[in-house]
């Protein structure tokens, strides 16, 4: 099964990804955790270029191609072989991040992003995608607890940007059956339980 997590920065994705990983491992499942951008030697090099605050002259077109290049490599080098080998692949962000951030957030046409995504991932689309939804006010409160030095090039974007990204995700969620919108203001435990129950439902359906 291929599972992706989406949401604006600070929504709690990494926390939930780790909890799901340990749950599945306790069930003796083979689990491969990946984070985007990154996950292969080439993709990690691309990640460094993308998140480097010195690269503030990067144009949007470069940004979408770099994210997609990193993903294309990850899909072929890691995700497909793992899925074929019976792994649960859990990805902290995947192609919906490009639609939400570079499309709805930065303003590139969503149509062209869908085409670029298609070239990068082909039919390697997640079976289920958890969109952990929090408001921008909540994100700002969590962000305030993080030192500015720890924020990357994209995390230092203004709040209007994240508002567009969040609304973009909500729009994608309406059109994609694989999306599950999760209230990210619930406790870490409640969110984890909801995610596990959705996965169990999906597995029941697929049996
Ligand atoms: P992301 O990977 O989406 O950026 P993290 O999992 O790193 O998010 O969480 C961002 C911050 O929010 C961390 O300080 C984390 O402890 C906190 N956090 C995560 N989940 C919750 C939750 N359900 N309620 C309150 N705070 C949370
Ligand atoms: P990361 O540190 O992985 O953020 P997080 O912990 O919130 O997932 O940095 C990834 C940043 O890149 C994040 O701000 C979202 C952004 N991003 C895009 O803009 N487009 C994409 O396609 C992806 C995968 C990430």
mmCIF file of C-alpha atoms and ligand atoms in Angstrom:
data_model
loop_
_atom_site.group_PDB
_atom_site.id
_atom_site.type_symbol
_atom_site.label_atom_id
_atom_site.label_comp_id
_atom_site.label_asym_id
_atom_site.label_seq_id
_atom_site.Cartn_x
_atom_site.Cartn_y
_atom_site.Cartn_z
ATOM 1 C CA UNK A 1 0.000 0.000 0.000
ATOM 2 C CA UNK A 2 1.192 3.483 -0.856
ATOM 3 C CA UNK A 3 0.199 6.106 1.735
ATOM 4 C CA UNK A 4 0.961 9.836 1.502
ATOM 5 C CA UNK A 5 0.619 12.617 4.063
ATOM 6 C CA UNK A 6 -0.132 16.194 3.098
ATOM 7 C CA UNK A 7 -0.767 19.472 4.854
ATOM 8 C CA UNK A 8 0.678 22.925 5.352
ATOM 9 C CA UNK A 9 3.941 23.215 7.249
ATOM 10 C CA UNK A 10 3.566 22.435 10.998
ATOM 11 C CA UNK A 11 0.301 20.517 10.500
ATOM 12 C CA UNK A 12 1.748 17.467 12.265
ATOM 13 C CA UNK A 13 2.590 15.205 9.307
ATOM 14 C CA UNK A 14 5.997 14.030 10.509
ATOM 15 C CA UNK A 15 4.572 13.200 13.952
ATOM 16 C CA UNK A 16 1.831 11.048 12.388
ATOM 17 C CA UNK A 17 4.103 9.409 9.823
ATOM 18 C CA UNK A 18 6.351 8.117 12.612
ATOM 19 C CA UNK A 19 3.413 6.834 14.676
ATOM 20 C CA UNK A 20 1.958 5.006 11.687
ATOM 21 C CA UNK A 21 5.352 3.513 10.895
ATOM 22 C CA UNK A 22 5.692 2.078 14.396
ATOM 23 C CA UNK A 23 2.094 0.762 14.350
ATOM 24 C CA UNK A 24 2.642 -1.081 11.057
ATOM 25 C CA UNK A 25 6.015 -2.430 12.167
ATOM 26 C CA UNK A 26 4.389 -3.836 15.311
ATOM 27 C CA UNK A 27 2.030 -5.696 12.961
ATOM 28 C CA UNK A 28 5.150 -7.216 11.352
ATOM 29 C CA UNK A 29 4.627 -5.318 8.105
ATOM 30 C CA UNK A 30 7.506 -4.214 5.922
ATOM 31 C CA UNK A 31 7.542 -0.403 5.990
ATOM 32 C CA UNK A 32 9.478 2.125 3.925
ATOM 33 C CA UNK A 33 9.361 5.725 5.130
ATOM 34 C CA UNK A 34 10.221 8.473 2.687
ATOM 35 C CA UNK A 35 10.181 12.230 2.834
ATOM 36 C CA UNK A 36 9.853 14.652 -0.033
ATOM 37 C CA UNK A 37 11.847 16.216 -1.482
ATOM 38 C CA UNK A 38 14.641 13.664 -0.953
ATOM 39 C CA UNK A 39 15.052 9.943 -0.404
ATOM 40 C CA UNK A 40 17.751 9.089 -2.976
ATOM 41 C CA UNK A 41 21.291 10.435 -3.349
ATOM 42 C CA UNK A 42 20.247 12.580 -6.329
ATOM 43 C CA UNK A 43 16.955 13.655 -4.709
ATOM 44 C CA UNK A 44 18.728 14.752 -1.494
ATOM 45 C CA UNK A 45 21.069 16.949 -3.569
ATOM 46 C CA UNK A 46 18.040 18.504 -5.262
ATOM 47 C CA UNK A 47 16.448 18.994 -1.796
ATOM 48 C CA UNK A 48 19.442 21.022 -0.665
ATOM 49 C CA UNK A 49 19.099 23.358 -3.663
ATOM 50 C CA UNK A 50 15.340 23.711 -3.118
ATOM 51 C CA UNK A 51 15.417 24.515 0.589
ATOM 52 C CA UNK A 52 18.584 26.666 0.659
ATOM 53 C CA UNK A 53 17.634 30.192 1.795
ATOM 54 C CA UNK A 54 20.449 31.621 -0.349
ATOM 55 C CA UNK A 55 18.542 30.530 -3.456
ATOM 56 C CA UNK A 56 15.956 33.285 -3.056
ATOM 57 C CA UNK A 57 16.203 34.186 -6.756
ATOM 58 C CA UNK A 58 14.766 30.797 -7.783
ATOM 59 C CA UNK A 59 11.942 31.230 -10.285
ATOM 60 C CA UNK A 60 8.725 29.235 -9.923
ATOM 61 C CA UNK A 61 9.350 27.200 -13.075
ATOM 62 C CA UNK A 62 12.717 26.037 -11.723
ATOM 63 C CA UNK A 63 11.041 25.172 -8.430
ATOM 64 C CA UNK A 64 8.384 22.901 -9.963
ATOM 65 C CA UNK A 65 10.890 21.102 -12.183
ATOM 66 C CA UNK A 66 13.278 20.510 -9.273
ATOM 67 C CA UNK A 67 10.564 19.100 -6.997
ATOM 68 C CA UNK A 68 9.372 16.911 -9.864
ATOM 69 C CA UNK A 69 12.896 15.782 -10.778
ATOM 70 C CA UNK A 70 13.519 14.735 -7.192
ATOM 71 C CA UNK A 71 10.208 12.826 -7.195
ATOM 72 C CA UNK A 72 10.788 11.121 -10.568
ATOM 73 C CA UNK A 73 14.042 9.677 -9.250
ATOM 74 C CA UNK A 74 12.458 8.576 -5.958
ATOM 75 C CA UNK A 75 9.543 6.848 -7.702
ATOM 76 C CA UNK A 76 11.781 4.731 -9.927
ATOM 77 C CA UNK A 77 14.656 4.088 -7.530
ATOM 78 C CA UNK A 78 12.714 3.455 -4.321
ATOM 79 C CA UNK A 79 8.912 3.574 -4.387
ATOM 80 C CA UNK A 80 8.162 1.176 -7.257
ATOM 81 C CA UNK A 81 10.681 -1.488 -6.185
ATOM 82 C CA UNK A 82 9.393 -1.323 -2.583
ATOM 83 C CA UNK A 83 5.738 -1.610 -3.622
ATOM 84 C CA UNK A 84 6.586 -4.578 -5.832
ATOM 85 C CA UNK A 85 8.324 -6.150 -2.836
ATOM 86 C CA UNK A 86 5.216 -5.870 -0.637
ATOM 87 C CA UNK A 87 6.234 -2.851 1.449
ATOM 88 C CA UNK A 88 3.931 -0.264 2.930
ATOM 89 C CA UNK A 89 5.415 2.935 1.528
ATOM 90 C CA UNK A 90 4.642 6.003 3.640
ATOM 91 C CA UNK A 91 5.550 9.336 2.113
ATOM 92 C CA UNK A 92 5.763 12.597 4.059
ATOM 93 C CA UNK A 93 4.435 14.707 1.124
ATOM 94 C CA UNK A 94 4.082 13.627 -2.505
ATOM 95 C CA UNK A 95 2.794 15.073 -5.785
ATOM 96 C CA UNK A 96 -0.212 16.824 -4.188
ATOM 97 C CA UNK A 97 2.324 19.111 -2.461
ATOM 98 C CA UNK A 98 3.359 20.402 -5.887
ATOM 99 C CA UNK A 99 -0.246 21.050 -6.874
ATOM 100 C CA UNK A 100 -0.941 22.820 -3.577
ATOM 101 C CA UNK A 101 2.341 24.786 -3.174
ATOM 102 C CA UNK A 102 3.516 25.527 -6.717
ATOM 103 C CA UNK A 103 -0.004 25.590 -8.193
ATOM 104 C CA UNK A 104 -2.441 27.114 -5.708
ATOM 105 C CA UNK A 105 0.300 28.744 -3.598
ATOM 106 C CA UNK A 106 2.690 30.193 -6.164
ATOM 107 C CA UNK A 107 0.146 30.554 -8.956
ATOM 108 C CA UNK A 108 1.408 28.207 -11.674
ATOM 109 C CA UNK A 109 -1.439 26.775 -13.737
ATOM 110 C CA UNK A 110 -2.818 23.673 -12.047
ATOM 111 C CA UNK A 111 -3.292 22.092 -15.495
ATOM 112 C CA UNK A 112 0.420 22.234 -16.275
ATOM 113 C CA UNK A 113 1.288 20.874 -12.831
ATOM 114 C CA UNK A 114 -1.029 17.920 -13.367
ATOM 115 C CA UNK A 115 0.861 17.191 -16.617
ATOM 116 C CA UNK A 116 4.288 17.542 -14.965
ATOM 117 C CA UNK A 117 3.144 15.341 -12.055
ATOM 118 C CA UNK A 118 1.972 12.759 -14.527
ATOM 119 C CA UNK A 119 5.357 12.627 -16.242
ATOM 120 C CA UNK A 120 7.174 12.428 -12.898
ATOM 121 C CA UNK A 121 5.074 9.697 -11.239
ATOM 122 C CA UNK A 122 3.102 7.929 -14.007
ATOM 123 C CA UNK A 123 0.622 5.559 -12.383
ATOM 124 C CA UNK A 124 2.449 5.528 -9.030
ATOM 125 C CA UNK A 125 -0.353 7.418 -7.270
ATOM 126 C CA UNK A 126 -0.961 6.904 -3.518
ATOM 127 C CA UNK A 127 -3.771 4.518 -2.545
ATOM 128 C CA UNK A 128 -4.734 6.853 0.277
ATOM 129 C CA UNK A 129 -3.722 10.412 1.160
ATOM 130 C CA UNK A 130 -4.158 11.943 4.604
ATOM 131 C CA UNK A 131 -4.560 15.701 4.488
ATOM 132 C CA UNK A 132 -3.947 16.932 8.022
ATOM 133 C CA UNK A 133 -5.790 20.202 8.160
ATOM 134 C CA UNK A 134 -4.985 23.053 10.529
ATOM 135 C CA UNK A 135 -5.768 26.745 10.218
ATOM 136 C CA UNK A 136 -3.048 29.239 9.433
ATOM 137 C CA UNK A 137 -3.487 30.732 12.895
ATOM 138 C CA UNK A 138 -2.722 27.356 14.442
ATOM 139 C CA UNK A 139 0.255 26.904 12.076
ATOM 140 C CA UNK A 140 1.548 30.367 12.999
ATOM 141 C CA UNK A 141 1.344 29.539 16.711
ATOM 142 C CA UNK A 142 3.321 26.333 16.178
ATOM 143 C CA UNK A 143 5.777 28.153 13.911
ATOM 144 C CA UNK A 144 6.360 30.823 16.570
ATOM 145 C CA UNK A 145 7.740 28.087 18.796
ATOM 146 C CA UNK A 146 10.403 27.274 16.152
ATOM 147 C CA UNK A 147 13.559 29.336 15.834
ATOM 148 C CA UNK A 148 13.697 31.297 12.523
ATOM 149 C CA UNK A 149 17.121 29.797 11.858
ATOM 150 C CA UNK A 150 15.465 26.367 11.561
ATOM 151 C CA UNK A 151 12.997 27.473 8.882
ATOM 152 C CA UNK A 152 13.715 26.592 5.233
ATOM 153 C CA UNK A 153 13.271 28.721 2.069
ATOM 154 C CA UNK A 154 9.615 27.761 1.674
ATOM 155 C CA UNK A 155 8.676 27.872 5.360
ATOM 156 C CA UNK A 156 9.636 31.576 5.486
ATOM 157 C CA UNK A 157 6.867 32.396 2.952
ATOM 158 C CA UNK A 158 4.148 34.774 4.200
ATOM 159 C CA UNK A 159 0.832 33.687 5.721
ATOM 160 C CA UNK A 160 -1.212 34.559 2.586
ATOM 161 C CA UNK A 161 0.832 31.982 0.735
ATOM 162 C CA UNK A 162 -0.074 29.280 3.251
ATOM 163 C CA UNK A 163 -3.744 30.327 3.148
ATOM 164 C CA UNK A 164 -3.763 29.718 -0.629
ATOM 165 C CA UNK A 165 -1.965 26.391 -0.132
ATOM 166 C CA UNK A 166 -4.484 25.265 2.483
ATOM 167 C CA UNK A 167 -7.466 26.239 0.305
ATOM 168 C CA UNK A 168 -5.790 24.438 -2.597
ATOM 169 C CA UNK A 169 -5.563 21.245 -0.562
ATOM 170 C CA UNK A 170 -9.235 21.526 0.367
ATOM 171 C CA UNK A 171 -10.097 21.834 -3.329
ATOM 172 C CA UNK A 172 -7.980 18.815 -4.256
ATOM 173 C CA UNK A 173 -9.646 16.864 -1.423
ATOM 174 C CA UNK A 174 -13.054 17.473 -2.975
ATOM 175 C CA UNK A 175 -12.061 16.009 -6.304
ATOM 176 C CA UNK A 176 -9.833 13.094 -5.212
ATOM 177 C CA UNK A 177 -11.510 10.029 -3.697
ATOM 178 C CA UNK A 178 -8.236 8.863 -2.115
ATOM 179 C CA UNK A 179 -8.117 11.997 0.113
ATOM 180 C CA UNK A 180 -9.070 11.815 3.792
ATOM 181 C CA UNK A 181 -9.313 15.188 5.502
ATOM 182 C CA UNK A 182 -8.181 14.907 9.131
ATOM 183 C CA UNK A 183 -8.760 17.622 11.741
ATOM 184 C CA UNK A 184 -5.183 18.428 12.774
ATOM 185 C CA UNK A 185 -6.228 20.244 15.939
ATOM 186 C CA UNK A 186 -7.290 16.966 17.565
ATOM 187 C CA UNK A 187 -4.792 15.274 19.885
ATOM 188 C CA UNK A 188 -1.842 13.368 18.412
ATOM 189 C CA UNK A 189 -3.387 10.112 19.687
ATOM 190 C CA UNK A 190 -6.860 10.759 18.254
ATOM 191 C CA UNK A 191 -5.379 11.577 14.838
ATOM 192 C CA UNK A 192 -3.246 8.435 14.917
ATOM 193 C CA UNK A 193 -6.299 6.293 15.746
ATOM 194 C CA UNK A 194 -8.332 7.862 12.930
ATOM 195 C CA UNK A 195 -5.524 7.196 10.419
ATOM 196 C CA UNK A 196 -5.195 3.563 11.498
ATOM 197 C CA UNK A 197 -8.939 3.047 11.242
ATOM 198 C CA UNK A 198 -9.023 4.521 7.702
ATOM 199 C CA UNK A 199 -6.192 2.206 6.624
ATOM 200 C CA UNK A 200 -7.948 -0.813 8.091
ATOM 201 C CA UNK A 201 -11.146 0.135 6.267
ATOM 202 C CA UNK A 202 -9.257 0.457 2.974
ATOM 203 C CA UNK A 203 -7.516 -2.889 3.475
ATOM 204 C CA UNK A 204 -10.853 -4.536 4.237
ATOM 205 C CA UNK A 205 -12.246 -3.115 1.014
ATOM 206 C CA UNK A 206 -9.265 -4.317 -1.019
ATOM 207 C CA UNK A 207 -9.285 -7.871 0.365
HETATM 208 P P1 LIG B 1 4.996 18.836 9.940
HETATM 209 O O1 LIG B 1 5.791 17.598 9.634
HETATM 210 O O2 LIG B 1 3.653 18.822 9.274
HETATM 211 O O3 LIG B 1 5.719 20.125 9.680
HETATM 212 P P2 LIG B 1 5.360 18.159 12.776
HETATM 213 O O4 LIG B 1 4.898 16.758 12.981
HETATM 214 O O5 LIG B 1 6.825 18.403 12.699
HETATM 215 O O6 LIG B 1 4.629 18.805 11.476
HETATM 216 O O7 LIG B 1 4.700 19.040 13.914
HETATM 217 C C1 LIG B 1 4.854 20.454 13.959
HETATM 218 C C2 LIG B 1 4.732 20.925 15.407
HETATM 219 O O8 LIG B 1 3.387 20.723 15.871
HETATM 220 C C3 LIG B 1 5.637 20.157 16.375
HETATM 221 O O9 LIG B 1 6.077 21.072 17.359
HETATM 222 C C4 LIG B 1 4.697 19.112 16.981
HETATM 223 O O10 LIG B 1 5.086 18.727 18.267
HETATM 224 C C5 LIG B 1 3.369 19.839 17.022
HETATM 225 N N1 LIG B 1 2.201 18.948 16.843
HETATM 226 C C6 LIG B 1 2.117 17.844 16.060
HETATM 227 N N2 LIG B 1 0.879 17.278 16.143
HETATM 228 C C7 LIG B 1 0.156 18.061 16.994
HETATM 229 C C8 LIG B 1 -1.205 18.008 17.487
HETATM 230 N N3 LIG B 1 -2.068 17.065 17.096
HETATM 231 N N4 LIG B 1 -1.589 18.976 18.343
HETATM 232 C C9 LIG B 1 -0.728 19.956 18.724
HETATM 233 N N5 LIG B 1 0.572 20.072 18.296
HETATM 234 C C10 LIG B 1 1.012 19.131 17.441
HETATM 235 P P1 LIG B 2 10.230 19.953 4.723
HETATM 236 O O1 LIG B 2 11.292 20.419 5.635
HETATM 237 O O2 LIG B 2 10.233 18.535 4.285
HETATM 238 O O3 LIG B 2 8.846 20.411 5.295
HETATM 239 P P2 LIG B 2 7.774 19.647 6.136
HETATM 240 O O4 LIG B 2 8.482 19.105 7.339
HETATM 241 O O5 LIG B 2 6.743 20.680 6.464
HETATM 242 O O6 LIG B 2 7.224 18.589 5.206
HETATM 243 O O7 LIG B 2 10.291 20.924 3.477
HETATM 244 C C1 LIG B 2 9.554 20.750 2.386
HETATM 245 C C2 LIG B 2 9.064 22.115 1.942
HETATM 246 O O8 LIG B 2 8.906 22.074 0.538
HETATM 247 C C3 LIG B 2 7.721 22.440 2.551
HETATM 248 O O9 LIG B 2 7.654 23.808 2.852
HETATM 249 C C4 LIG B 2 6.760 22.140 1.419
HETATM 250 C C5 LIG B 2 7.561 22.379 0.197
HETATM 251 N N1 LIG B 2 7.176 21.562 -0.976
HETATM 252 C C6 LIG B 2 6.706 22.179 -2.121
HETATM 253 O O10 LIG B 2 6.603 23.419 -2.170
HETATM 254 N N2 LIG B 2 6.381 21.413 -3.220
HETATM 255 C C7 LIG B 2 6.532 20.047 -3.219
HETATM 256 O O11 LIG B 2 6.234 19.375 -4.240
HETATM 257 C C8 LIG B 2 7.045 19.417 -2.011
HETATM 258 C C9 LIG B 2 7.226 17.940 -1.949
HETATM 259 C C10 LIG B 2 7.348 20.217 -0.924
#
